Amino acid sequence: MAKNAQLWETQEIADKYLSGVRGAIPLAAEQTEVMLRLIKAAKVKVDSLLDIGCGDGILAATILEHFPDAKAVLIYNSEPMIQEAQQKLNK
């Protein structure tokens, strides 16, 4: 596997992203809000969601907050980020 592909597998890189980089993403909160509005505008029953490339689970957490009966499957190639997502979703 290429060295860059393995970066996200380390706790150090995951921590660095979570503590600083996420806050520097332009319009991150607005992107999540737009996604939520699109889902609501579709007027479909949200009983499940698949989040591929979930990172720390921020999008899935937002969707589940508005659709608490839905079930989610989150996929990511970094165990530290999946652990962050699990913590976020178990709150």
N, CA and C atoms as an extended XYZ file, in Angstrom:
273
Properties=species:S:1:pos:R:3:atomname:S:1:resname:S:1:resid:I:1 pbc="F F F"
N         0.859       -1.173        0.000 N   MET     1
C         0.000        0.000        0.000 CA  MET     1
C         0.904        1.234        0.000 C   MET     1
N         0.509        2.241       -0.706 N   ALA     2
C         1.289        3.478       -0.775 CA  ALA     2
C         1.343        4.153        0.593 C   ALA     2
N         2.445        4.823        0.864 N   LYS     3
C         2.634        5.481        2.159 CA  LYS     3
C         1.507        6.473        2.465 C   LYS     3
N         1.101        7.283        1.488 N   ASN     4
C         0.026        8.261        1.705 CA  ASN     4
C        -1.293        7.592        2.059 C   ASN     4
N        -1.547        6.425        1.487 N   ALA     5
C        -2.796        5.721        1.768 CA  ALA     5
C        -2.847        5.246        3.214 C   ALA     5
N        -1.698        5.086        3.848 N   GLN     6
C        -1.653        4.597        5.222 CA  GLN     6
C        -1.702        5.717        6.259 C   GLN     6
N        -1.577        6.958        5.832 N   LEU     7
C        -1.530        8.072        6.778 CA  LEU     7
C        -2.730        8.109        7.713 C   LEU     7
N        -3.925        7.926        7.173 N   TRP     8
C        -5.137        8.044        7.979 CA  TRP     8
C        -5.282        6.920        8.975 C   TRP     8
N        -4.446        5.898        8.854 N   GLU     9
C        -4.537        4.783        9.781 CA  GLU     9
C        -3.893        5.100       11.126 C   GLU     9
N        -3.174        6.210       11.225 N   THR    10
C        -2.484        6.533       12.472 CA  THR    10
C        -3.319        7.457       13.353 C   THR    10
N        -3.219        7.239       14.648 N   GLN    11
C        -3.938        8.083       15.604 CA  GLN    11
C        -3.442        9.521       15.533 C   GLN    11
N        -2.142        9.697       15.311 N   GLU    12
C        -1.558       11.038       15.257 CA  GLU    12
C        -2.198       11.884       14.154 C   GLU    12
N        -2.337       11.325       12.977 N   ILE    13
C        -2.932       12.071       11.857 CA  ILE    13
C        -4.409       12.331       12.126 C   ILE    13
N        -5.124       11.336       12.642 N   ALA    14
C        -6.541       11.528       12.958 CA  ALA    14
C        -6.713       12.638       13.987 C   ALA    14
N        -5.884       12.639       15.025 N   ASP    15
C        -5.970       13.681       16.056 CA  ASP    15
C        -5.676       15.062       15.488 C   ASP    15
N        -4.688       15.134       14.617 N   LYS    16
C        -4.324       16.413       14.007 CA  LYS    16
C        -5.497       16.959       13.186 C   LYS    16
N        -6.151       16.091       12.441 N   TYR    17
C        -7.309       16.503       11.645 CA  TYR    17
C        -8.438       16.985       12.557 C   TYR    17
N        -8.751       16.183       13.550 N   LEU    18
C        -9.881       16.502       14.424 CA  LEU    18
C        -9.653       17.758       15.247 C   LEU    18
N        -8.414       18.029       15.618 N   SER    19
C        -8.144       19.186       16.469 CA  SER    19
C        -7.942       20.486       15.701 C   SER    19
N        -7.681       20.415       14.418 N   GLY    20
C        -7.410       21.667       13.729 CA  GLY    20
C        -7.909       21.772       12.310 C   GLY    20
N        -7.696       20.752       11.540 N   VAL    21
C        -8.002       20.843       10.114 CA  VAL    21
C        -9.492       20.990        9.865 C   VAL    21
N       -10.326       20.230       10.604 N   ARG    22
C       -11.778       20.296       10.362 CA  ARG    22
C       -12.284       21.726       10.465 C   ARG    22
N       -11.816       22.472       11.436 N   GLY    23
C       -12.253       23.852       11.611 CA  GLY    23
C       -11.825       24.774       10.494 C   GLY    23
N       -10.832       24.356        9.726 N   ALA    24
C       -10.335       25.191        8.633 CA  ALA    24
C       -11.010       24.885        7.300 C   ALA    24
N       -11.900       23.910        7.264 N   ILE    25
C       -12.590       23.575        6.016 CA  ILE    25
C       -13.627       24.657        5.745 C   ILE    25
N       -13.497       25.343        4.611 N   PRO    26
C       -14.432       26.431        4.307 CA  PRO    26
C       -15.876       25.935        4.218 C   PRO    26
N       -16.754       26.607        4.906 N   LEU    27
C       -18.193       26.355        4.848 CA  LEU    27
C       -18.586       24.928        5.237 C   LEU    27
N       -17.834       24.303        6.121 N   ALA    28
C       -18.123       22.920        6.517 CA  ALA    28
C       -19.524       22.792        7.116 C   ALA    28
N       -19.877       23.671        8.020 N   ALA    29
C       -21.201       23.611        8.647 CA  ALA    29
C       -22.297       23.839        7.617 C   ALA    29
N       -22.052       24.747        6.692 N   GLU    30
C       -23.042       25.032        5.648 CA  GLU    30
C       -23.219       23.831        4.717 C   GLU    30
N       -22.142       23.119        4.441 N   GLN    31
C       -22.236       21.928        3.590 CA  GLN    31
C       -23.133       20.876        4.235 C   GLN    31
N       -22.971       20.683        5.526 N   THR    32
C       -23.792       19.719        6.246 CA  THR    32
C       -25.251       20.163        6.255 C   THR    32
N       -25.480       21.446        6.459 N   GLU    33
C       -26.846       21.982        6.463 CA  GLU    33
C       -27.508       21.829        5.095 C   GLU    33
N       -26.775       22.070        4.035 N   VAL    34
C       -27.319       21.909        2.678 CA  VAL    34
C       -27.703       20.451        2.443 C   VAL    34
N       -26.853       19.526        2.856 N   MET    35
C       -27.156       18.106        2.687 CA  MET    35
C       -28.438       17.747        3.431 C   MET    35
N       -28.599       18.250        4.629 N   LEU    36
C       -29.799       17.979        5.411 CA  LEU    36
C       -31.035       18.567        4.733 C   LEU    36
N       -30.923       19.768        4.210 N   ARG    37
C       -32.065       20.381        3.499 CA  ARG    37
C       -32.439       19.586        2.259 C   ARG    37
N       -31.446       19.069        1.534 N   LEU    38
C       -31.723       18.257        0.345 CA  LEU    38
C       -32.461       16.975        0.719 C   LEU    38
N       -32.036       16.356        1.790 N   ILE    39
C       -32.702       15.133        2.241 CA  ILE    39
C       -34.151       15.430        2.609 C   ILE    39
N       -34.378       16.501        3.352 N   LYS    40
C       -35.744       16.865        3.751 CA  LYS    40
C       -36.591       17.258        2.545 C   LYS    40
N       -35.991       17.936        1.574 N   ALA    41
C       -36.726       18.361        0.379 CA  ALA    41
C       -37.151       17.172       -0.477 C   ALA    41
N       -36.404       16.086       -0.409 N   ALA    42
C       -36.745       14.895       -1.191 CA  ALA    42
C       -38.011       14.225       -0.675 C   ALA    42
N       -38.390       14.541        0.555 N   LYS    43
C       -39.612       14.014        1.168 CA  LYS    43
C       -39.689       12.491        1.074 C   LYS    43
N       -38.577       11.863        1.420 N   VAL    44
C       -38.527       10.407        1.457 CA  VAL    44
C       -38.376        9.967        2.910 C   VAL    44
N       -38.808        8.755        3.184 N   LYS    45
C       -38.626        8.214        4.526 CA  LYS    45
C       -37.150        7.852        4.685 C   LYS    45
N       -36.543        8.390        5.699 N   VAL    46
C       -35.133        8.102        5.964 CA  VAL    46
C       -35.083        7.046        7.061 C   VAL    46
N       -34.923        5.790        6.637 N   ASP    47
C       -34.820        4.730        7.631 CA  ASP    47
C       -33.427        4.113        7.679 C   ASP    47
N       -32.591        4.483        6.708 N   SER    48
C       -31.210        4.006        6.726 CA  SER    48
C       -30.335        4.957        5.926 C   SER    48
N       -29.039        4.919        6.240 N   LEU    49
C       -28.098        5.714        5.467 CA  LEU    49
C       -26.758        5.008        5.429 C   LEU    49
N       -26.056        5.204        4.333 N   LEU    50
C       -24.720        4.660        4.136 CA  LEU    50
C       -23.786        5.838        3.938 C   LEU    50
N       -22.811        5.972        4.816 N   ASP    51
C       -21.853        7.076        4.752 CA  ASP    51
C       -20.481        6.495        4.415 C   ASP    51
N       -20.136        6.537        3.135 N   ILE    52
C       -18.841        6.029        2.674 CA  ILE    52
C       -17.841        7.172        2.747 C   ILE    52
N       -16.750        6.929        3.418 N   GLY    53
C       -15.774        8.000        3.640 CA  GLY    53
C       -16.232        8.894        4.771 C   GLY    53
N       -16.751        8.291        5.825 N   CYS    54
C       -17.447        9.010        6.899 CA  CYS    54
C       -16.566        9.891        7.770 C   CYS    54
N       -15.263        9.717        7.714 N   GLY    55
C       -14.413       10.505        8.603 CA  GLY    55
C       -14.796       10.264       10.049 C   GLY    55
N       -15.045       11.326       10.776 N   ASP    56
C       -15.416       11.185       12.190 CA  ASP    56
C       -16.928       11.093       12.392 C   ASP    56
N       -17.680       10.925       11.324 N   GLY    57
C       -19.116       10.696       11.420 CA  GLY    57
C       -19.973       11.934       11.562 C   GLY    57
N       -19.425       13.092       11.243 N   ILE    58
C       -20.163       14.340       11.462 CA  ILE    58
C       -21.454       14.414       10.638 C   ILE    58
N       -21.417       13.970        9.384 N   LEU    59
C       -22.621       14.029        8.553 CA  LEU    59
C       -23.664       13.026        9.049 C   LEU    59
N       -23.237       11.802        9.319 N   ALA    60
C       -24.176       10.793        9.816 CA  ALA    60
C       -24.797       11.237       11.137 C   ALA    60
N       -24.003       11.822       12.013 N   ALA    61
C       -24.526       12.294       13.302 CA  ALA    61
C       -25.592       13.364       13.101 C   ALA    61
N       -25.358       14.257       12.165 N   THR    62
C       -26.331       15.319       11.885 CA  THR    62
C       -27.623       14.738       11.331 C   THR    62
N       -27.501       13.808       10.398 N   ILE    63
C       -28.693       13.191        9.808 CA  ILE    63
C       -29.460       12.408       10.870 C   ILE    63
N       -28.747       11.630       11.676 N   LEU    64
C       -29.414       10.838       12.714 CA  LEU    64
C       -30.053       11.711       13.790 C   LEU    64
N       -29.518       12.885       13.997 N   GLU    65
C       -30.122       13.825       14.947 CA  GLU    65
C       -31.516       14.237       14.473 C   GLU    65
N       -31.688       14.369       13.174 N   HIS    66
C       -32.971       14.788       12.603 CA  HIS    66
C       -33.871       13.605       12.248 C   HIS    66
N       -33.278       12.431       12.096 N   PHE    67
C       -34.027       11.214       11.775 CA  PHE    67
C       -33.586       10.114       12.750 C   PHE    67
N       -33.982       10.226       14.013 N   PRO    68
C       -33.452        9.344       15.059 CA  PRO    68
C       -33.815        7.868       14.909 C   PRO    68
N       -34.823        7.540       14.112 N   ASP    69
C       -35.186        6.136       13.926 CA  ASP    69
C       -34.379        5.464       12.822 C   ASP    69
N       -33.598        6.228       12.097 N   ALA    70
C       -32.796        5.673       11.001 CA  ALA    70
C       -31.620        4.871       11.550 C   ALA    70
N       -31.179        3.931       10.768 N   LYS    71
C       -29.984        3.139       11.077 CA  LYS    71
C       -28.889        3.577       10.107 C   LYS    71
N       -27.651        3.599       10.583 N   ALA    72
C       -26.545        4.074        9.755 CA  ALA    72
C       -25.423        3.047        9.677 C   ALA    72
N       -24.815        2.970        8.501 N   VAL    73
C       -23.598        2.193        8.291 CA  VAL    73
C       -22.543        3.187        7.843 C   VAL    73
N       -21.449        3.245        8.578 N   LEU    74
C       -20.362        4.178        8.269 CA  LEU    74
C       -19.133        3.387        7.852 C   LEU    74
N       -18.479        3.848        6.793 N   ILE    75
C       -17.296        3.169        6.272 CA  ILE    75
C       -16.161        4.171        6.138 C   ILE    75
N       -14.999        3.778        6.640 N   TYR    76
C       -13.798        4.600        6.490 CA  TYR    76
C       -12.589        3.699        6.657 C   TYR    76
N       -11.470        4.087        6.088 N   ASN    77
C       -10.290        3.225        6.126 CA  ASN    77
C        -9.342        3.555        7.277 C   ASN    77
N        -9.831        4.220        8.299 N   SER    78
C        -8.995        4.599        9.432 CA  SER    78
C        -9.679        4.187       10.729 C   SER    78
N        -9.075        3.267       11.437 N   GLU    79
C        -9.649        2.817       12.705 CA  GLU    79
C        -9.791        3.960       13.710 C   GLU    79
N        -8.797        4.855       13.843 N   PRO    80
C        -8.978        5.975       14.778 CA  PRO    80
C       -10.181        6.861       14.417 C   PRO    80
N       -10.417        7.094       13.142 N   MET    81
C       -11.561        7.928       12.747 CA  MET    81
C       -12.875        7.187       12.980 C   MET    81
N       -12.899        5.888       12.734 N   ILE    82
C       -14.106        5.103       13.014 CA  ILE    82
C       -14.410        5.141       14.513 C   ILE    82
N       -13.383        5.063       15.343 N   GLN    83
C       -13.594        5.160       16.788 CA  GLN    83
C       -14.169        6.520       17.169 C   GLN    83
N       -13.693        7.580       16.531 N   GLU    84
C       -14.250        8.922       16.777 CA  GLU    84
C       -15.718        8.960       16.368 C   GLU    84
N       -16.031        8.360       15.223 N   ALA    85
C       -17.420        8.329       14.757 CA  ALA    85
C       -18.297        7.565       15.749 C   ALA    85
N       -17.808        6.433       16.245 N   GLN    86
C       -18.579        5.655       17.217 CA  GLN    86
C       -18.846        6.468       18.476 C   GLN    86
N       -17.839        7.185       18.946 N   GLN    87
C       -18.026        8.024       20.134 CA  GLN    87
C       -19.050        9.124       19.864 C   GLN    87
N       -18.958        9.739       18.702 N   LYS    88
C       -19.885       10.818       18.346 CA  LYS    88
C       -21.323       10.294       18.287 C   LYS    88
N       -21.500        9.103       17.740 N   LEU    89
C       -22.843        8.553       17.567 CA  LEU    89
C       -23.396        7.947       18.855 C   LEU    89
N       -22.548        7.630       19.794 N   ASN    90
C       -23.004        7.047       21.060 CA  ASN    90
C       -23.325        8.084       22.118 C   ASN    90
N       -23.201        9.368       21.804 N   LYS    91
C       -23.496       10.429       22.778 CA  LYS    91
C       -24.977       10.574       22.974 C   LYS    91
